[in-house]
Coordinates of N, CA and C in Angstrom, one line a residue:
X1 N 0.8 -1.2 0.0 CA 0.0 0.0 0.0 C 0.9 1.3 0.0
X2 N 2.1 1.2 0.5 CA 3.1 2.6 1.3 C 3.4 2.9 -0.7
X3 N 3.8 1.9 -1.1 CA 4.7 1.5 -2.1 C 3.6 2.7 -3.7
X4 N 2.5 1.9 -3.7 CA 1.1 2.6 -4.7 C 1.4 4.2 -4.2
X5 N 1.2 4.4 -2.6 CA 1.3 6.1 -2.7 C 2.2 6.7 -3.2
X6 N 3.5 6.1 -2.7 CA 4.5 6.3 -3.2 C 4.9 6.7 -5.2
X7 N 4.2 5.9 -5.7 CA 4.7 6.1 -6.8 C 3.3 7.2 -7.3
X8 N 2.0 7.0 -6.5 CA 1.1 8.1 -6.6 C 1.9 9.6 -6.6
X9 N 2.4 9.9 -5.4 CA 3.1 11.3 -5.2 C 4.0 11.3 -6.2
X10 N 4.9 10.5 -6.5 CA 5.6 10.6 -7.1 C 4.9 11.3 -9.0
X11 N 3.9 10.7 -9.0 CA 3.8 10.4 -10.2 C 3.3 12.2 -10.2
X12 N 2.2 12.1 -9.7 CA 1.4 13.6 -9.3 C 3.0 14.7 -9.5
X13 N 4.0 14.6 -8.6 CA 5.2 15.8 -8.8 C 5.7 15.5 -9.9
X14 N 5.7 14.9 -10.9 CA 5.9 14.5 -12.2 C 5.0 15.6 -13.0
X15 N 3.8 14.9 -12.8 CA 3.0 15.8 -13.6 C 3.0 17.6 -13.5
X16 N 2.7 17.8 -12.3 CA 2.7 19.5 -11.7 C 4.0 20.5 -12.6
X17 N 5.1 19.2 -12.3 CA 6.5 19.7 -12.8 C 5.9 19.7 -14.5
X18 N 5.5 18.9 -15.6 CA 5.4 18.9 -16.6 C 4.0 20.2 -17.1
X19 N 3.2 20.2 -16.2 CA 2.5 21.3 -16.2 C 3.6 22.8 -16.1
X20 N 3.5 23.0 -15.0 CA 4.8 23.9 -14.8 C 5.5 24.1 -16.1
X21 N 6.9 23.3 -17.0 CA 7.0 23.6 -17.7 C 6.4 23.6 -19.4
X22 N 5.1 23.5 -19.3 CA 4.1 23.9 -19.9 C 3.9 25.4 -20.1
X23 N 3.4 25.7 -18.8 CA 2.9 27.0 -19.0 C 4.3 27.9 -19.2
X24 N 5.5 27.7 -18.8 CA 6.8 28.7 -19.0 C 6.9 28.6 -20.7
X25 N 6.2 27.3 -21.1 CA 6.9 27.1 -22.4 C 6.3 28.0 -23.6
X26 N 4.5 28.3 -22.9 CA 3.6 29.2 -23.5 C 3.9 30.4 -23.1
X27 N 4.0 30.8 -22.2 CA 4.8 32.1 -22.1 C 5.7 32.9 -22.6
X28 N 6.8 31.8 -23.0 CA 7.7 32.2 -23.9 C 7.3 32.2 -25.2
X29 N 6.1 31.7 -25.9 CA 6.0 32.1 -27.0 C 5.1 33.2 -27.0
X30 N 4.5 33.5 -25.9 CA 3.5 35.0 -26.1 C 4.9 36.2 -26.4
X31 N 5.2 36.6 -27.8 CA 6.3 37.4 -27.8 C 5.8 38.5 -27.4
X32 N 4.7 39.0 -27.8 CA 4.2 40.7 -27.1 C 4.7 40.7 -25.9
X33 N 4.3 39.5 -25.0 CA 4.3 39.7 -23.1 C 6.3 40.1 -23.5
X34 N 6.4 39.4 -23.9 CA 8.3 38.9 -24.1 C 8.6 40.5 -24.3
X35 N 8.4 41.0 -25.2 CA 8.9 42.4 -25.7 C 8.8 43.2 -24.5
X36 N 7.0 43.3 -24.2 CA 6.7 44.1 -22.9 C 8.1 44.1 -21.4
X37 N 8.0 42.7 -21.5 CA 9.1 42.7 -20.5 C 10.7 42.9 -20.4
X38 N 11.0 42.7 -21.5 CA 12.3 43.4 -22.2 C 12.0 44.9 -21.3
X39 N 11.8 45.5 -22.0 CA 11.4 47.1 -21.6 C 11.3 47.2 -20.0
X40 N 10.2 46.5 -20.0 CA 9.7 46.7 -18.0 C 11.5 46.5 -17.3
X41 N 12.1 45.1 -17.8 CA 13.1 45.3 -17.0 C 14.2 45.8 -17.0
X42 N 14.4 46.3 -18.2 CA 15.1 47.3 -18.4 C 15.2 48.9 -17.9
X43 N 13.8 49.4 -17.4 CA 13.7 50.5 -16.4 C 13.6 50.1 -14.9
X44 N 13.2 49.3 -15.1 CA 12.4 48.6 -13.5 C 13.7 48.8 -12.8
X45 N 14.4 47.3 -12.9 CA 15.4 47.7 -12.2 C 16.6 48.5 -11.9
X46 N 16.7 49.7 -13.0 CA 17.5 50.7 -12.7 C 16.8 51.5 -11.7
X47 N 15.6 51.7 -11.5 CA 14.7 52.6 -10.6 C 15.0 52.0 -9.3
X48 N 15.1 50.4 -9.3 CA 15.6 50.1 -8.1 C 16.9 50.5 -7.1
X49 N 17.7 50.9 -8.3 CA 18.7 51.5 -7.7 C 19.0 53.2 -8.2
X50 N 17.9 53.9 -7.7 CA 17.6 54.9 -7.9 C 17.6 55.8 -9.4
X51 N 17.9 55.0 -10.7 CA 18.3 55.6 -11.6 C 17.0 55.6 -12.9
X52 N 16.4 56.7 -12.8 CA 15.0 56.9 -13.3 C 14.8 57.6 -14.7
X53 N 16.3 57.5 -15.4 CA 16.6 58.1 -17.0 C 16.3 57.0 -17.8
X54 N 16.4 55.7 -17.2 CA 15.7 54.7 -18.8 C 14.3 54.8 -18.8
X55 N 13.4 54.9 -17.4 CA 12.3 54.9 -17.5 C 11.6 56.4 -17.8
X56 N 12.6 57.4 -17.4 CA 12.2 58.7 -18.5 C 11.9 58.8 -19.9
X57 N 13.3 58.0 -20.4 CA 13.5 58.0 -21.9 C 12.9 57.2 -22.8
X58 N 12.5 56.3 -22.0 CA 11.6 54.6 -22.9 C 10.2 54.8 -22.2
X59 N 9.6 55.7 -21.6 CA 8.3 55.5 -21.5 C 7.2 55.4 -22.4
X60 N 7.2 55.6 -23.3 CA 6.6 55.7 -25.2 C 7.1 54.2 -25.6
X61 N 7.7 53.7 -25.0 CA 8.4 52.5 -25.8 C 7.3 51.8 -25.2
X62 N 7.5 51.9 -23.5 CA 6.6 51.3 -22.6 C 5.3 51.1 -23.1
X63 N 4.5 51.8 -23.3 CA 3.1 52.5 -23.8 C 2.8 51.4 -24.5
X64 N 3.8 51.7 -26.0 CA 3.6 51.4 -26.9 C 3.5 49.7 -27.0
X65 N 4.6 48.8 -25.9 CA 4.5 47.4 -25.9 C 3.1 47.2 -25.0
X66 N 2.9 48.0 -24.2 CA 1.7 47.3 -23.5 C 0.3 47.3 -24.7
X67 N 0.3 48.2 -25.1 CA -0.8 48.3 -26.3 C -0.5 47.4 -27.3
X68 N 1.0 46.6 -27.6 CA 1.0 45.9 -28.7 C 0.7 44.6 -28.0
X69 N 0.9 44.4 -26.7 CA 0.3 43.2 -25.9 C -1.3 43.7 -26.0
X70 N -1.8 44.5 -25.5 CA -3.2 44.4 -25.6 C -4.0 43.9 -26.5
X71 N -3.3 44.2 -27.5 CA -3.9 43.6 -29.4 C -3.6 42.6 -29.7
X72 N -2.6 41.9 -28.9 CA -2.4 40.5 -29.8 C -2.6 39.7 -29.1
X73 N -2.8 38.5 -30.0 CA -3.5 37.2 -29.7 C -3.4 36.7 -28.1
X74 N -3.9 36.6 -27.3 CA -3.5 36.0 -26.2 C -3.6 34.3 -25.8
X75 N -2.5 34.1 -25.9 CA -2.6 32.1 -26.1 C -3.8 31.3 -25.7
X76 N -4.5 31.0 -26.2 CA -5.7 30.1 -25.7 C -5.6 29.9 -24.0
X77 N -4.5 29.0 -23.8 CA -4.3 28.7 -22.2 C -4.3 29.6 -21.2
X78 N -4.4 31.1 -21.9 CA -4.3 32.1 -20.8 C -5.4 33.3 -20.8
X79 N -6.6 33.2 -22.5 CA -7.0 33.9 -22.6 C -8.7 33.9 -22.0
X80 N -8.6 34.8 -20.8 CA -9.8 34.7 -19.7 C -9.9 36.5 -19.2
X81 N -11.4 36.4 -18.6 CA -11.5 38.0 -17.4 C -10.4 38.4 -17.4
X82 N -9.4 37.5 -16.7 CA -8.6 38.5 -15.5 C -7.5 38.3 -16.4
X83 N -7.2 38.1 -17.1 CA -5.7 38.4 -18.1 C -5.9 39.6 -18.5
X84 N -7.2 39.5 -19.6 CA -7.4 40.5 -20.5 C -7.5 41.7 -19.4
X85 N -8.2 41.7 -18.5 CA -8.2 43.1 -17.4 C -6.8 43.5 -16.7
X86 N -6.3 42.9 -16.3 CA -4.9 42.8 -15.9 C -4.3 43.0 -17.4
X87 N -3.8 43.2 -18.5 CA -3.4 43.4 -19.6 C -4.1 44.9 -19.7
X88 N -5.3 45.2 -19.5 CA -5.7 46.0 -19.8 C -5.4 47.3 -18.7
X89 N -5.2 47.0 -17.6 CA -4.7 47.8 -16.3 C -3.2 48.3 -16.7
X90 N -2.6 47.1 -17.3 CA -1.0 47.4 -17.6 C -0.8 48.7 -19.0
X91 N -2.0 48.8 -20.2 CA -2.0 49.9 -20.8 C -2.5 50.8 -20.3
X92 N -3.3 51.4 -19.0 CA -3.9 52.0 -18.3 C -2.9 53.1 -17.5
X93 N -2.2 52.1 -16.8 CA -1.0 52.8 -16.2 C 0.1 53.0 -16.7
X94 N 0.5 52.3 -17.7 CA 1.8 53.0 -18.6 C 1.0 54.0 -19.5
X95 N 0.2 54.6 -19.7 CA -0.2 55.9 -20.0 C 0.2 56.8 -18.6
X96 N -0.7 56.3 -18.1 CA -0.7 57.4 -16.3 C 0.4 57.5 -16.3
X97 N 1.5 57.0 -16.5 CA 2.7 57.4 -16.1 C 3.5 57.9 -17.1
X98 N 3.1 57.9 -18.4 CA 3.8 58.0 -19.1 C 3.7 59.9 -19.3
X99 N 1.8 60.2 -19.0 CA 1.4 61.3 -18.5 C 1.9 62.3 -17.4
X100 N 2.6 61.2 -16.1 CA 3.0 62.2 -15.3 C 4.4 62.6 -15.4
X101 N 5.0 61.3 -16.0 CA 6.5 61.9 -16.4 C 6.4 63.2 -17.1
X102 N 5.5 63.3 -18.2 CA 5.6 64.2 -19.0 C 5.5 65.7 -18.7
X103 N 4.4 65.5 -17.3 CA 4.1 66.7 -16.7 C 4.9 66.7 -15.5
X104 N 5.9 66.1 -15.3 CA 7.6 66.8 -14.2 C 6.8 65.8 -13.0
X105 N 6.4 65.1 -12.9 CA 6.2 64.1 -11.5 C 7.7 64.1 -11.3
X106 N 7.4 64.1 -9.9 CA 8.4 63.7 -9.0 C 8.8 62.3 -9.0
X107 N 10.6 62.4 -8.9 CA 11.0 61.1 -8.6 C 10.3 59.8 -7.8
X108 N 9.8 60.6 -6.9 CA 9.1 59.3 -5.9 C 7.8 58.9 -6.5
X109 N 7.3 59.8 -7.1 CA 6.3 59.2 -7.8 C 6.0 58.3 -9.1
X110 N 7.0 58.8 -9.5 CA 7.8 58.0 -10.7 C 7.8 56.4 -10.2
X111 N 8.7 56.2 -9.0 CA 9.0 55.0 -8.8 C 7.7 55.1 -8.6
X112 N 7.6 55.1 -7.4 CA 5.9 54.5 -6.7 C 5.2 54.0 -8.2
X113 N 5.0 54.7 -9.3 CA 4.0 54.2 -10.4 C 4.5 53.1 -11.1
X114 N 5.9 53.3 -11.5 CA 6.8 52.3 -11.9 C 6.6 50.6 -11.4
X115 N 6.7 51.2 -10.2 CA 6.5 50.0 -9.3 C 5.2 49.2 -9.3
X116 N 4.7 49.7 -8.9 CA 3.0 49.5 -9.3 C 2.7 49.3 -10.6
X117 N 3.4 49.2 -12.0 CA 3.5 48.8 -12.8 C 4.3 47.6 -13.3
X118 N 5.3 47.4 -12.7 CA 5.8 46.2 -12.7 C 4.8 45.0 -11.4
X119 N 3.9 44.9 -10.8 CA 3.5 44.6 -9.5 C 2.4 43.9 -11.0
X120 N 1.8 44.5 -11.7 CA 0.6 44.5 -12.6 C 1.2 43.6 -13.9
X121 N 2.6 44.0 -14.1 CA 3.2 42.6 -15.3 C 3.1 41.0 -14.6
X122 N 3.6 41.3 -13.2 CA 3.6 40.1 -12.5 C 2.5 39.3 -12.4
X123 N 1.4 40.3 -12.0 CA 0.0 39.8 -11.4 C -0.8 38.6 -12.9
X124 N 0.3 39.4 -14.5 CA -0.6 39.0 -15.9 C 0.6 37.7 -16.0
X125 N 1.9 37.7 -15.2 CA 2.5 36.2 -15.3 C 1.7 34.8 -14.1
X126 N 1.6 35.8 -12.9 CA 0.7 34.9 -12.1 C -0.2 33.9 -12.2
X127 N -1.7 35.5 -13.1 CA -2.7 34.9 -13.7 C -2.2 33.6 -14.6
X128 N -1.4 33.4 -15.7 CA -1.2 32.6 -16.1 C -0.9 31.5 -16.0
X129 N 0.2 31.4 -15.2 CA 0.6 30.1 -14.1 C -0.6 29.6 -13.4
X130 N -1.1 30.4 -13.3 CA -2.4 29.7 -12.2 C -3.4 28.8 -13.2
X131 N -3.3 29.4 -14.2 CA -4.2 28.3 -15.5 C -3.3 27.0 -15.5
X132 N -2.2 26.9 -15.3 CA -1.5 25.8 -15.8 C -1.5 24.9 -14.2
X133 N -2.1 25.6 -13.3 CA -2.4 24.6 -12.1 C -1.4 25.0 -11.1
X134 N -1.0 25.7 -11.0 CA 0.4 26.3 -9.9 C 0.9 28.1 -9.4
X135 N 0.7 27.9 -8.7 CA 1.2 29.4 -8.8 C 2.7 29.9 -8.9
X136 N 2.6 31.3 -9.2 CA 3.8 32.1 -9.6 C 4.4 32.4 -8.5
X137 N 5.5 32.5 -7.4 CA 6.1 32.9 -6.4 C 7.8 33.2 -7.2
X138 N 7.8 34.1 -6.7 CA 9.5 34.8 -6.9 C 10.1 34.1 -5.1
X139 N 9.6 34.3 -4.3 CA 10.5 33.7 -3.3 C 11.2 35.4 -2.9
X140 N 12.0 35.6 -3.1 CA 12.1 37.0 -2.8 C 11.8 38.0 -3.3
X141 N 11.0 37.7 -4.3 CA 10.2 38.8 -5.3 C 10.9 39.1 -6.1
X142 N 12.0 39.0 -7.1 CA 13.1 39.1 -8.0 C 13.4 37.3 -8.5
X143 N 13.0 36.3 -8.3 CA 13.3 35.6 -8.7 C 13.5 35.3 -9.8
X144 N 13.4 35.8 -11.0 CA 12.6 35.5 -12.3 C 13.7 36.3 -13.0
X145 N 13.7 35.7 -14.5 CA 14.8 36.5 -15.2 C 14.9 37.4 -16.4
X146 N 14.9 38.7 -15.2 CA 15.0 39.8 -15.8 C 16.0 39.7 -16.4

């Protein structure tokens, strides 16, 4: 009997894992999300270390991938409510911000939006993973490769 569970669990962390690299595998071919995040991490993390000239200079770049994510196809396995609204929040606020940069926001606010913009790419990788049966955790919130 120990022996059946045994290869039960076993079999079950088999699958989760093949699921798992499932949904990364779909992901990687959503190239819009791919492009978007090129960009995202390319300002994101210099903001982290206080430096807020790539996300001055590429915010139009920003804009412009979240909108070319909004329009394209969104992979069967992911395309539901809360993608598409989460997708749609992410062209929402890369305007807002793209607005307040333009009108002299403050540094702090800058980040603060930035941030809160990257928080909203994660939430549209989350969403995803969660279709494929598992959730999305960074572990220290950076895990993932920017």
């Amino acid at each position: 009997m120990k022996k059946i569970a045994l290869l039960l669990l076993v079999g079950f962390g088999i699958s989760a894992l093949m699921n798992q690299a499932s949904a990364q595998s779909k992901l990687q071919d959503w190239n819009e999300l791919k492009d978007f995040h090129k960009v995202m991490s390319q300002t994101f993390h210099p903001s982290e270390e206080g430096n807020l000239e790539p996300i001055k200079t590429r915010i139009g770049e920003m804009v412009e991938k979240a909108k070319a994510l909004q329009a394209s196809k969104i992979p069967a396995d992911f395309d539901n409510k809360k993608v598409k609204k989460a997708v749609a929040k992410l062209v929402t606020n890369s305007e807002k911000l793209q607005k307040s940069i333009k009108d002299g926001a403050s540094d702090e606010k800058i980040t603060k939006s930035l941030s809160a913009l990257h928080d909203v790419f994660h939430q549209i990788v989350g969403l995803c993973s969660e279709t494929e049966g598992h959730d999305h955790d960074h572990g220290d919130g950076h895990n993932h490769s920017h």
